[in-house]
mmCIF file of C-alpha atoms in Angstrom:
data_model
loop_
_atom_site.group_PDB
_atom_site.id
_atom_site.type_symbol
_atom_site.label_atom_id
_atom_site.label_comp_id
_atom_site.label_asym_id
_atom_site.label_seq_id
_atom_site.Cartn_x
_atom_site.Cartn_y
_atom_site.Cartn_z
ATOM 1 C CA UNK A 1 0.000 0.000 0.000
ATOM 2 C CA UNK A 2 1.343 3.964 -0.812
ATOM 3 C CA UNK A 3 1.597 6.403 1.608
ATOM 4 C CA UNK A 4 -0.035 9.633 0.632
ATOM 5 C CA UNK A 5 -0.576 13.325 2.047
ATOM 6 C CA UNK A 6 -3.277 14.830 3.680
ATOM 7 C CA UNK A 7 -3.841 17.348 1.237
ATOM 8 C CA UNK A 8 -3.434 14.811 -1.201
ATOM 9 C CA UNK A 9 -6.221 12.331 0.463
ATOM 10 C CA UNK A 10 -8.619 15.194 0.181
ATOM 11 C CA UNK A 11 -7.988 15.954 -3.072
ATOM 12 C CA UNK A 12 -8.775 12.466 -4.242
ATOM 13 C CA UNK A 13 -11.884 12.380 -1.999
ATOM 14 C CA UNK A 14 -13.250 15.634 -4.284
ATOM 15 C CA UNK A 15 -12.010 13.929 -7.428
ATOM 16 C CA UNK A 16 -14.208 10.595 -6.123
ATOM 17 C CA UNK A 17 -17.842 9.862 -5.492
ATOM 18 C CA UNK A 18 -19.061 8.653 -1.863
ATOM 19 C CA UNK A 19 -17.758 5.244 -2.303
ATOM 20 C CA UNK A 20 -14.243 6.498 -3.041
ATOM 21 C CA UNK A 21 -14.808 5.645 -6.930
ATOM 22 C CA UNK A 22 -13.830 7.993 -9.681
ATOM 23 C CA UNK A 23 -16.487 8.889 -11.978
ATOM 24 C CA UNK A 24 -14.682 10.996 -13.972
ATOM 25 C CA UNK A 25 -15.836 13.010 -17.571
ATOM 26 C CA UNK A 26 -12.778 14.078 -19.741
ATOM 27 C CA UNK A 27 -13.112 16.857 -22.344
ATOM 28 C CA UNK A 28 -9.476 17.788 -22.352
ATOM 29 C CA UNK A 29 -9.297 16.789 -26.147
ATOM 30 C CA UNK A 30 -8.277 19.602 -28.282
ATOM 31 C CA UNK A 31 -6.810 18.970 -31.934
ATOM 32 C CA UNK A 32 -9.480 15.907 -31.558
ATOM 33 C CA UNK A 33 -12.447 18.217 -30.676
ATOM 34 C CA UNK A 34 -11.256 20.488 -33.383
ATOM 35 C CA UNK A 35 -11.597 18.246 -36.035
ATOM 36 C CA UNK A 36 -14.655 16.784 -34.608
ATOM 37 C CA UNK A 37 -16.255 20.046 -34.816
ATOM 38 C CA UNK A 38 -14.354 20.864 -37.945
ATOM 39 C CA UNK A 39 -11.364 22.821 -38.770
ATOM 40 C CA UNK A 40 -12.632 25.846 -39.143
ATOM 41 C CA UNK A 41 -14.054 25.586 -35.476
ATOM 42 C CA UNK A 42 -13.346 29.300 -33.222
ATOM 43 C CA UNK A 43 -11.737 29.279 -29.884
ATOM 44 C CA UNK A 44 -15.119 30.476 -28.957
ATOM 45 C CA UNK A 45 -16.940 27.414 -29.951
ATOM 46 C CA UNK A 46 -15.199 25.006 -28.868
ATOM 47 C CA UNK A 47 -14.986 27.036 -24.705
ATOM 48 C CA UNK A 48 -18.962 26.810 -25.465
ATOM 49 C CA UNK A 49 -19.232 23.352 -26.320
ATOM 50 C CA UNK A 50 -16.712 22.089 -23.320
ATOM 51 C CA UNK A 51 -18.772 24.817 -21.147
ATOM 52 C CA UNK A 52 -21.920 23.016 -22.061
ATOM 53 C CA UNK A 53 -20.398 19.837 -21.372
ATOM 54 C CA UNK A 54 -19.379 20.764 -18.169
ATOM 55 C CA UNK A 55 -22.709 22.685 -16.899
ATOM 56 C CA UNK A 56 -25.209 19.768 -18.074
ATOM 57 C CA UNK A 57 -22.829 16.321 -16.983
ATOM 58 C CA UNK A 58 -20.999 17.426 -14.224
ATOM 59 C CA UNK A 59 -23.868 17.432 -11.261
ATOM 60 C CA UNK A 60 -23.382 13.509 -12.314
ATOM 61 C CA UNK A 61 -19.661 13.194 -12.590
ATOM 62 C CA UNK A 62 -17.391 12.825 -9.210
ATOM 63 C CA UNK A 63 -15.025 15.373 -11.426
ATOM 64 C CA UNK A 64 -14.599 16.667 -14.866
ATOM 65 C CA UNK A 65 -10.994 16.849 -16.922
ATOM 66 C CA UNK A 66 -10.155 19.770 -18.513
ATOM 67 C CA UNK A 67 -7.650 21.269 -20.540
ATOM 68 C CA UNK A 68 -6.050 25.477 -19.704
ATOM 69 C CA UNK A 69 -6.069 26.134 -23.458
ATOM 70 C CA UNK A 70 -10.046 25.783 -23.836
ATOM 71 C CA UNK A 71 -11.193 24.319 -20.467
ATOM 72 C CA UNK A 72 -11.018 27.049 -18.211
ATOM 73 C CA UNK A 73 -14.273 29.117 -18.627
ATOM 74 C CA UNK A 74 -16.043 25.287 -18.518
ATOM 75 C CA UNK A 75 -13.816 24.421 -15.240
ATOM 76 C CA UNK A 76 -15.957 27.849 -13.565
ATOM 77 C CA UNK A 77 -19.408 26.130 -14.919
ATOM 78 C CA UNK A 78 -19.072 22.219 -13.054
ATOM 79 C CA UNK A 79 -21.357 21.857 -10.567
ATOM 80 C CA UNK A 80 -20.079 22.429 -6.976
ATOM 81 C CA UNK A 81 -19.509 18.714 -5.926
ATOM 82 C CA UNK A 82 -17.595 18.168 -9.221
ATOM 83 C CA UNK A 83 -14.036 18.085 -8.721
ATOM 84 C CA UNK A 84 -11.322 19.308 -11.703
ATOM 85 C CA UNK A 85 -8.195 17.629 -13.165
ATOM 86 C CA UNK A 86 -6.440 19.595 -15.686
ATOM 87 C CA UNK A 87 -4.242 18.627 -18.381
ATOM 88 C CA UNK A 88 -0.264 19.330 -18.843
ATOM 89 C CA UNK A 89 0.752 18.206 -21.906
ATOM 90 C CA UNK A 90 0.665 20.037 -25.261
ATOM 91 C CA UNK A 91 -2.249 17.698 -27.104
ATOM 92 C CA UNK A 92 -0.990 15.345 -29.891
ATOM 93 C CA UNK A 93 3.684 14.215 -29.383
ATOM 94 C CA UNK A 94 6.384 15.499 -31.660
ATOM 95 C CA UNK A 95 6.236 13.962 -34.998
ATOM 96 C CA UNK A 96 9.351 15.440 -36.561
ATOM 97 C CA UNK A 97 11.761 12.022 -34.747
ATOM 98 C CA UNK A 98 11.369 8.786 -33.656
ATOM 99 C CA UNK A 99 9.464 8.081 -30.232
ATOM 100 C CA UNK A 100 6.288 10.017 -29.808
ATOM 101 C CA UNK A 101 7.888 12.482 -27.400
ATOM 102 C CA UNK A 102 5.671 14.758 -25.427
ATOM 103 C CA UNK A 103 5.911 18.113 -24.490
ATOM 104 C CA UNK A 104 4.413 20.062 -21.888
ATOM 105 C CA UNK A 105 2.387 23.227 -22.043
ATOM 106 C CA UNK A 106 4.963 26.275 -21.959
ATOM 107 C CA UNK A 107 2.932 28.486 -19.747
ATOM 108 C CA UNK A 108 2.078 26.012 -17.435
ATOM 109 C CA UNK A 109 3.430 24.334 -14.020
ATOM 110 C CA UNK A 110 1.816 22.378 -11.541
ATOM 111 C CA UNK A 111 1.940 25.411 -9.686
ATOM 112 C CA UNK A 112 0.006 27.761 -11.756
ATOM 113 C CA UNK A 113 -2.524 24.283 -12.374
ATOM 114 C CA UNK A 114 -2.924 24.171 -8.691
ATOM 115 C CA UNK A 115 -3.846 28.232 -8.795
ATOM 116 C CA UNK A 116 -6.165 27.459 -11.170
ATOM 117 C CA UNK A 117 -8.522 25.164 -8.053
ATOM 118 C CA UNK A 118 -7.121 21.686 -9.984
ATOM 119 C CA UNK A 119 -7.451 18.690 -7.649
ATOM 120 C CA UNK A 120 -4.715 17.223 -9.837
ATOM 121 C CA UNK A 121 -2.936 17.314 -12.763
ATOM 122 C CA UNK A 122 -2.793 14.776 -15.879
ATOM 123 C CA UNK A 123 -0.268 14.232 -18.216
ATOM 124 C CA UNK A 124 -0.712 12.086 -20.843
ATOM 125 C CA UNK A 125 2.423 9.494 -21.810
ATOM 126 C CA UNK A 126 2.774 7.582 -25.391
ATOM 127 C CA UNK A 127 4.635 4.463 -24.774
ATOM 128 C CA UNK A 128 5.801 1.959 -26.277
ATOM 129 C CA UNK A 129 7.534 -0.722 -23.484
ATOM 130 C CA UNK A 130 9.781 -2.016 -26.898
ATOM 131 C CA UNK A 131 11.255 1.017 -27.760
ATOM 132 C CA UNK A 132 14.705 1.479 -27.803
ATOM 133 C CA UNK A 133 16.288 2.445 -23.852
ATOM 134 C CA UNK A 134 17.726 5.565 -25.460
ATOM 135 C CA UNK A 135 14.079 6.744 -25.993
ATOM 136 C CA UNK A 136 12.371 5.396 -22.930
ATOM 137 C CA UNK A 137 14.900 6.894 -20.661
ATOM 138 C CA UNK A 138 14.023 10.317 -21.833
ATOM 139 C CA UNK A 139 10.533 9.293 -21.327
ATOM 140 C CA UNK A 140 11.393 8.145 -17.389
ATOM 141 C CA UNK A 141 13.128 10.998 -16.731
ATOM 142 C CA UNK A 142 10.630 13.461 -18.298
ATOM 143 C CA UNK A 143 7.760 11.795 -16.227
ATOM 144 C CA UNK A 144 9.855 12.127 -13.047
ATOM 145 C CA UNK A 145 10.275 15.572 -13.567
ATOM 146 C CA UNK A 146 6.662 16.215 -13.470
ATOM 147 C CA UNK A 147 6.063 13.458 -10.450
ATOM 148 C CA UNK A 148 8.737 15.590 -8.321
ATOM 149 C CA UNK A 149 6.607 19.031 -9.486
ATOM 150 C CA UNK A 150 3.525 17.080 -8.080
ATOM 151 C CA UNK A 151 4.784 16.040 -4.983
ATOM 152 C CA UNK A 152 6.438 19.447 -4.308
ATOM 153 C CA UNK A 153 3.418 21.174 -4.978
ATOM 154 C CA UNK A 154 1.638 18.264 -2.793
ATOM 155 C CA UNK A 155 -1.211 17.562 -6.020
ATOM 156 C CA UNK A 156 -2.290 14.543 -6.773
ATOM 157 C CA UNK A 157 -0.253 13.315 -9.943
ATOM 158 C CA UNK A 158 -2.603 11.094 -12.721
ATOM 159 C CA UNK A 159 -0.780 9.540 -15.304
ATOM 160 C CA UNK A 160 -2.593 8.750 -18.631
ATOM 161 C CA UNK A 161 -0.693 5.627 -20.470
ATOM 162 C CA UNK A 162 -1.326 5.445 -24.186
ATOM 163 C CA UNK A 163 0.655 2.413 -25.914
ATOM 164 C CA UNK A 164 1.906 1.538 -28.786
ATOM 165 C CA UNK A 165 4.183 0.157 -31.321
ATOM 166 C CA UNK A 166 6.638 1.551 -32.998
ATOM 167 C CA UNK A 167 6.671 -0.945 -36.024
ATOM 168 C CA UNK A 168 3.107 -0.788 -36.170
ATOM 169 C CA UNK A 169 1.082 1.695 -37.668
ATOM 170 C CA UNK A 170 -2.356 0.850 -36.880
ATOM 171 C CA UNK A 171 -3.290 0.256 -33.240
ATOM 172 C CA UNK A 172 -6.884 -1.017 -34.306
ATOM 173 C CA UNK A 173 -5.166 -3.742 -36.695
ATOM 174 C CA UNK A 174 -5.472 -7.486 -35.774
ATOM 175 C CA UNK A 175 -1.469 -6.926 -35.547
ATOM 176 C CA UNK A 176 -1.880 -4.892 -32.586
ATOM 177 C CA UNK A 177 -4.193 -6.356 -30.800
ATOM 178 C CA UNK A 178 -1.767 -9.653 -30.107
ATOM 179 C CA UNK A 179 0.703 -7.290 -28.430
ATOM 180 C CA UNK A 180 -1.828 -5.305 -26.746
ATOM 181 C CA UNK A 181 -1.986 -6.714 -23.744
ATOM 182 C CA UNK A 182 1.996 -7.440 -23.256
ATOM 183 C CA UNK A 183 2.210 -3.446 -23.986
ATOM 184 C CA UNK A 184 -0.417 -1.697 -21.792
ATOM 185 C CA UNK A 185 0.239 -4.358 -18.897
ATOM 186 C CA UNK A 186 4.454 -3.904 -18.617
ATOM 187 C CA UNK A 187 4.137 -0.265 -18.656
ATOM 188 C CA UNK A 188 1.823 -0.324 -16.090
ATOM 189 C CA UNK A 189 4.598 -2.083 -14.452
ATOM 190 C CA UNK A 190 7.190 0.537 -15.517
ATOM 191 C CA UNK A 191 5.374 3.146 -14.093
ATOM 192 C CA UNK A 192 3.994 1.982 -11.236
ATOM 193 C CA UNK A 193 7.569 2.322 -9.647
ATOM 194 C CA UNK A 194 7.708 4.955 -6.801
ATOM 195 C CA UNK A 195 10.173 6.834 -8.425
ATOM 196 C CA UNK A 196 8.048 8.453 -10.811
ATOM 197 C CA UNK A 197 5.347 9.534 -7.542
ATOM 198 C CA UNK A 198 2.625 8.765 -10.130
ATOM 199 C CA UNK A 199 -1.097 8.383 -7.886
ATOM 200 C CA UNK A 200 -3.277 7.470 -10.285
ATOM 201 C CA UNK A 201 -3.277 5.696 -13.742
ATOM 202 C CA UNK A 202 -5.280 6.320 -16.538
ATOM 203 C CA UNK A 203 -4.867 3.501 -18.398
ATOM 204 C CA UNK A 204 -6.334 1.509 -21.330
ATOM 205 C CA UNK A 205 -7.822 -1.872 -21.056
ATOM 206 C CA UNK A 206 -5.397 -4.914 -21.859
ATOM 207 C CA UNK A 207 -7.518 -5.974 -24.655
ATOM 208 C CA UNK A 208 -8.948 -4.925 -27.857
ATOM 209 C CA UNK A 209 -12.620 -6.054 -27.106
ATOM 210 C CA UNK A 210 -13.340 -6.149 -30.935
ATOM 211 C CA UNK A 211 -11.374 -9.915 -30.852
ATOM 212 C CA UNK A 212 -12.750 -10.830 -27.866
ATOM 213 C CA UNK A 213 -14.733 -14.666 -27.924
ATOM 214 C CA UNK A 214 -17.948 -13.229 -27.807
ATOM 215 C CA UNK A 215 -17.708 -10.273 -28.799
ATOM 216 C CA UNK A 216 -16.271 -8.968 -32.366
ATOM 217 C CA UNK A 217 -16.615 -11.064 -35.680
ATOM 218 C CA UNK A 218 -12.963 -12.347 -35.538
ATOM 219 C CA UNK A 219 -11.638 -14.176 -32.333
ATOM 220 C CA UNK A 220 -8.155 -13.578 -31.523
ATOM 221 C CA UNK A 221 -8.304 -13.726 -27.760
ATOM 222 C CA UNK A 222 -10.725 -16.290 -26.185
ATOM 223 C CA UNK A 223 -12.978 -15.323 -23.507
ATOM 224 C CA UNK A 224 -10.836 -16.831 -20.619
ATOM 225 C CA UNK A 225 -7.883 -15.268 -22.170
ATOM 226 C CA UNK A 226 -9.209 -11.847 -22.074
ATOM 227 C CA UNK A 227 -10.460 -12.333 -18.737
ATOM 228 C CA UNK A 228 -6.676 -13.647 -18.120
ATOM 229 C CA UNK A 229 -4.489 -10.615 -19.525
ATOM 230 C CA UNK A 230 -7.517 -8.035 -17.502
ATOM 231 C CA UNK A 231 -6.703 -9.797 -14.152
ATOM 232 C CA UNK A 232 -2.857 -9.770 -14.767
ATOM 233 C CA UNK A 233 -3.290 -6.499 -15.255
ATOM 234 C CA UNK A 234 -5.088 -5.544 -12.269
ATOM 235 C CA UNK A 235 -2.111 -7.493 -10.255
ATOM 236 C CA UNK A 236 0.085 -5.352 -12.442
ATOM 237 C CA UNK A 237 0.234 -2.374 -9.948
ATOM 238 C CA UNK A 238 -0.406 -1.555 -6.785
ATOM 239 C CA UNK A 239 -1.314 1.798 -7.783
ATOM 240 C CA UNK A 240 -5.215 3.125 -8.087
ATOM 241 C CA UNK A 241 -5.979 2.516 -11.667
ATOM 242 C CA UNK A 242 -9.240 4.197 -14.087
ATOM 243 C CA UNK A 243 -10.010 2.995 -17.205
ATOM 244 C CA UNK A 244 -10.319 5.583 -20.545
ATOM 245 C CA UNK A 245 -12.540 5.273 -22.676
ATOM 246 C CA UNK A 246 -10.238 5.250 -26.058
ATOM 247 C CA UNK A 247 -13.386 6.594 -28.024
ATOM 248 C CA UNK A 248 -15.251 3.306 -28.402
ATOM 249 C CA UNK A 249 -19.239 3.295 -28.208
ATOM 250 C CA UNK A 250 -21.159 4.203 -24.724
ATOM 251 C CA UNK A 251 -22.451 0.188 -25.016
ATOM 252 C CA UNK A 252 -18.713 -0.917 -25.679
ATOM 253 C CA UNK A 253 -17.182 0.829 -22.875
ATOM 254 C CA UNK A 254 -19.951 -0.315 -20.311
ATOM 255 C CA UNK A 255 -19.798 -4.160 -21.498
ATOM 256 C CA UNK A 256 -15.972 -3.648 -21.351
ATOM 257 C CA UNK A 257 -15.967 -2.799 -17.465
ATOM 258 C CA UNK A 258 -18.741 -5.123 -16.643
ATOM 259 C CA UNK A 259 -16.246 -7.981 -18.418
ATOM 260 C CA UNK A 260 -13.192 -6.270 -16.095
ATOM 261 C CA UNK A 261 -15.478 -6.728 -12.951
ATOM 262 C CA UNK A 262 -15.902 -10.544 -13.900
ATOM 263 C CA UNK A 263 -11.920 -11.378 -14.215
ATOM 264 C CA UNK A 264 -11.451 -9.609 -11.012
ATOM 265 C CA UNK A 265 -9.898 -6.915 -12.171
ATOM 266 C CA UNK A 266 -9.694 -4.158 -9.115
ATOM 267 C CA UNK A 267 -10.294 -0.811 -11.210
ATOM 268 C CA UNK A 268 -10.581 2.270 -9.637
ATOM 269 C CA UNK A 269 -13.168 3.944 -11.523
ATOM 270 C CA UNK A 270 -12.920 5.758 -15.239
ATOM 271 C CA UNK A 271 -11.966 8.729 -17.046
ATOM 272 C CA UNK A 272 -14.613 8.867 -20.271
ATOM 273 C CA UNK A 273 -14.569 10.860 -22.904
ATOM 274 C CA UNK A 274 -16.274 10.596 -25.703
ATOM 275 C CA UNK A 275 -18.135 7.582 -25.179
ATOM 276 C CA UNK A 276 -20.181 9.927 -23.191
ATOM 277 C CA UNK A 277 -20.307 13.214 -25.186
ATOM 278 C CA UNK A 278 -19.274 12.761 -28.693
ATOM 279 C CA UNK A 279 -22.701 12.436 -30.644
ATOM 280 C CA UNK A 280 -23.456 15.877 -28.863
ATOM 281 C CA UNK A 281 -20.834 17.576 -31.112
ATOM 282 C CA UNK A 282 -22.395 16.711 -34.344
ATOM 283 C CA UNK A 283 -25.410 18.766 -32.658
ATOM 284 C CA UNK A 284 -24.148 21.658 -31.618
ATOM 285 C CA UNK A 285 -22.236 22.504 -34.632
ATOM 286 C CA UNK A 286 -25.405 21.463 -37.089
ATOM 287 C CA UNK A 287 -27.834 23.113 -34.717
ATOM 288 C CA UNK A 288 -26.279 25.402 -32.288
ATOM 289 C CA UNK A 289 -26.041 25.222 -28.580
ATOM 290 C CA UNK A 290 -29.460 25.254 -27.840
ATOM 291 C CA UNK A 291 -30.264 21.661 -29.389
ATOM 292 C CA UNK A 292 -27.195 20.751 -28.019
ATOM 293 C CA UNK A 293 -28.256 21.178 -24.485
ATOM 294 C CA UNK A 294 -31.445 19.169 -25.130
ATOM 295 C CA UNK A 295 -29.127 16.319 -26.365
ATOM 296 C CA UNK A 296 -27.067 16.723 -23.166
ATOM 297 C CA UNK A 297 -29.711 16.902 -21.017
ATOM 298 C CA UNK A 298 -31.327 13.506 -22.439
ATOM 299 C CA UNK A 299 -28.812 11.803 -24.220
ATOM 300 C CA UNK A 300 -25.793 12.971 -22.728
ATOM 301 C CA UNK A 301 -27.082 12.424 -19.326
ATOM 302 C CA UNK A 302 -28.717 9.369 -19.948
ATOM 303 C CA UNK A 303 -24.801 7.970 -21.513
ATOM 304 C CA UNK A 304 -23.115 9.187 -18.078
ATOM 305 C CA UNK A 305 -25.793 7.686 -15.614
ATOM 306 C CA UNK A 306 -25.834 4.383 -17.106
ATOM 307 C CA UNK A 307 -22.353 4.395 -16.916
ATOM 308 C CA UNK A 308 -22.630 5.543 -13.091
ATOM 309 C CA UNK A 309 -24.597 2.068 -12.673
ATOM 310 C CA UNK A 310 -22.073 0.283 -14.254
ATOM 311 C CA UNK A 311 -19.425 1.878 -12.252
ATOM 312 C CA UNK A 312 -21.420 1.799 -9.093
ATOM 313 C CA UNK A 313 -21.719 -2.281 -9.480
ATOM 314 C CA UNK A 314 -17.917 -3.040 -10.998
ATOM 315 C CA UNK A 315 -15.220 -0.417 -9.614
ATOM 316 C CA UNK A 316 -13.622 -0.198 -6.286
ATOM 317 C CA UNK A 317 -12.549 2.464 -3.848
ATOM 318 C CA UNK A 318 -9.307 3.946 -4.826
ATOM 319 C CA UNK A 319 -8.702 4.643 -1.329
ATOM 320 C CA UNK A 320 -7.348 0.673 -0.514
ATOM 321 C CA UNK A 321 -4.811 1.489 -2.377
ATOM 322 C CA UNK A 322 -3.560 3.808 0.608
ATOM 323 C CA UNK A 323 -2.736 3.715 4.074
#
């Protein structure tokens, strides 16, 4: 079991619902949202449509995820029992070399996200537990950095692990999906070390459900295999642990923690993005904000309290993870 802080401990318990689960909404996408919305998408619309977001879900979300480049006029509209995580990292990695590096937000420091009333910061991690040591080391050291900002600042650090491969392109292929689980479950490993001072991971599931026995039209994985590689990686880290939603279907993501709850899989709770909101964004740029809050306030709502059911049957408290 980790030690943590006071201050720490409370900020978890306003990130967390009543039973110590996080119930988490992110809408710290931006190049995503952009694109979603449409190139041509202002600054402006895109603070409304996060602001809507986050004045319709959050009185059903333990906390919302936000971004400081477009988040913070929606961070001032949660609802008052909503905690906030805000993102660090400059959206998308370095494309011009090898290794997905990330980079962090130049106007930005723990500090000046703590300022802002976060309840902890999130920085988001490509990985690939293959890659060459000369590129991973970089990658250790520039997650330390920020897990020694955290702890000085005494803020809850969440890291968000995206893998993948370098040799292959396509992390929906059939290709993938044998290696996914060796991937997502060793870094979990990696980083669950204490010298990074990483709280929380945001992780992916080991599996892509799509070749799951049961559950996609091929079968790569059978069903106790799956339920295998989502147990191994619950015993992976002693860390609390929330799944993402990786932008698969409201339906998908709930089956997909209902089969984590069956292997045994001790999950702390989720961070979801667009299972919950994306259809919403369609809306408000055909229609304008006004249908858009009608689809929040039925659909939207209706995605993030079924999920809450799901959650409220499958997850566990995050805080047996600490003395």
């Amino acid at each position: 079991m980790r030690e943590i802080s006071e201050m720490k401990r409370k900020a978890l318990e306003n990130l967390a619902n009543e039973q110590g689960v996080i119930s988490a909404l992110a809408i710290d996408q931006r190049g995503a949202l952009k694109k979603m919305m449409g190139e041509n998408a202002s600054q402006e619309a895109i603070e409304e449509f996060k602001g809507l977001v986050s004045e319709v879900l959050t009185p059903y979300a333990s906390s919302i995820l936000l971004d400081p480049e477009y988040g913070l006029p929606a961070a001032k509209k949660r609802a008052a029992n909503s905690g906030l995580l805000i993102a660090y990292e400059k959206t998308g990695y370095d494309t011009s070399q090898p290794g997905r590096f990330p980079d962090l937000l130049p106007i930005w420091s723990a500090q000046r996200i703590k300022a802002e009333g976060a309840d902890a910061v999130k920085f988001l991690l490509y990985y690939d537990i293959d890659e060459s040591k000369e590129i991973n080391d970089q990658k250790h050291a520039f997650v330390e950095r920020i897990g020694s900002e955290c702890m000085a600042e005494d803020i809850p650090f969440f890291l968000e692990l995206v893998s993948y491969d370098s040799k292959i392109a396509d992390v929906k292929s059939k290709e993938y999906a044998k290696v996914k689980p060796h991937k997502v479950n060793d870094m979990m490993v990696e980083f669950s070390k204490p010298n990074y001072h990483v709280d929380v991971l945001k992780v992916e599931v080991p599996v892509n459900m799509d070749y799951v026995e049961g559950y996609g039209s091929e079968v790569l994985y059978t069903r106790e295999e799956a339920l295998q590689y989502f147990k191994e990686q619950s015993e992976a880290t002693d860390l609390p642990f929330i799944f993402l939603s990786a932008g698969v279907s409201a339906e998908r993501f709930q089956e997909t923690l209902v089969f984590a709850h069956e292997a045994g899989s001790q999950f702390n709770g989720v961070l979801c993005g667009r299972a919950t909101w994306k259809d919403g964004v369609q809306v408000f740029s055909n229609s304008g904000a006004e249908k858009a809050i009608e689809w929040l306030q039925t659909q939207g709502k209706a995605n993030i309290e079924a999920l809450n059911e799901v959650i409220q049957k499958t997850a566990f408290s995050c805080f047996h993870k600490f003395k």
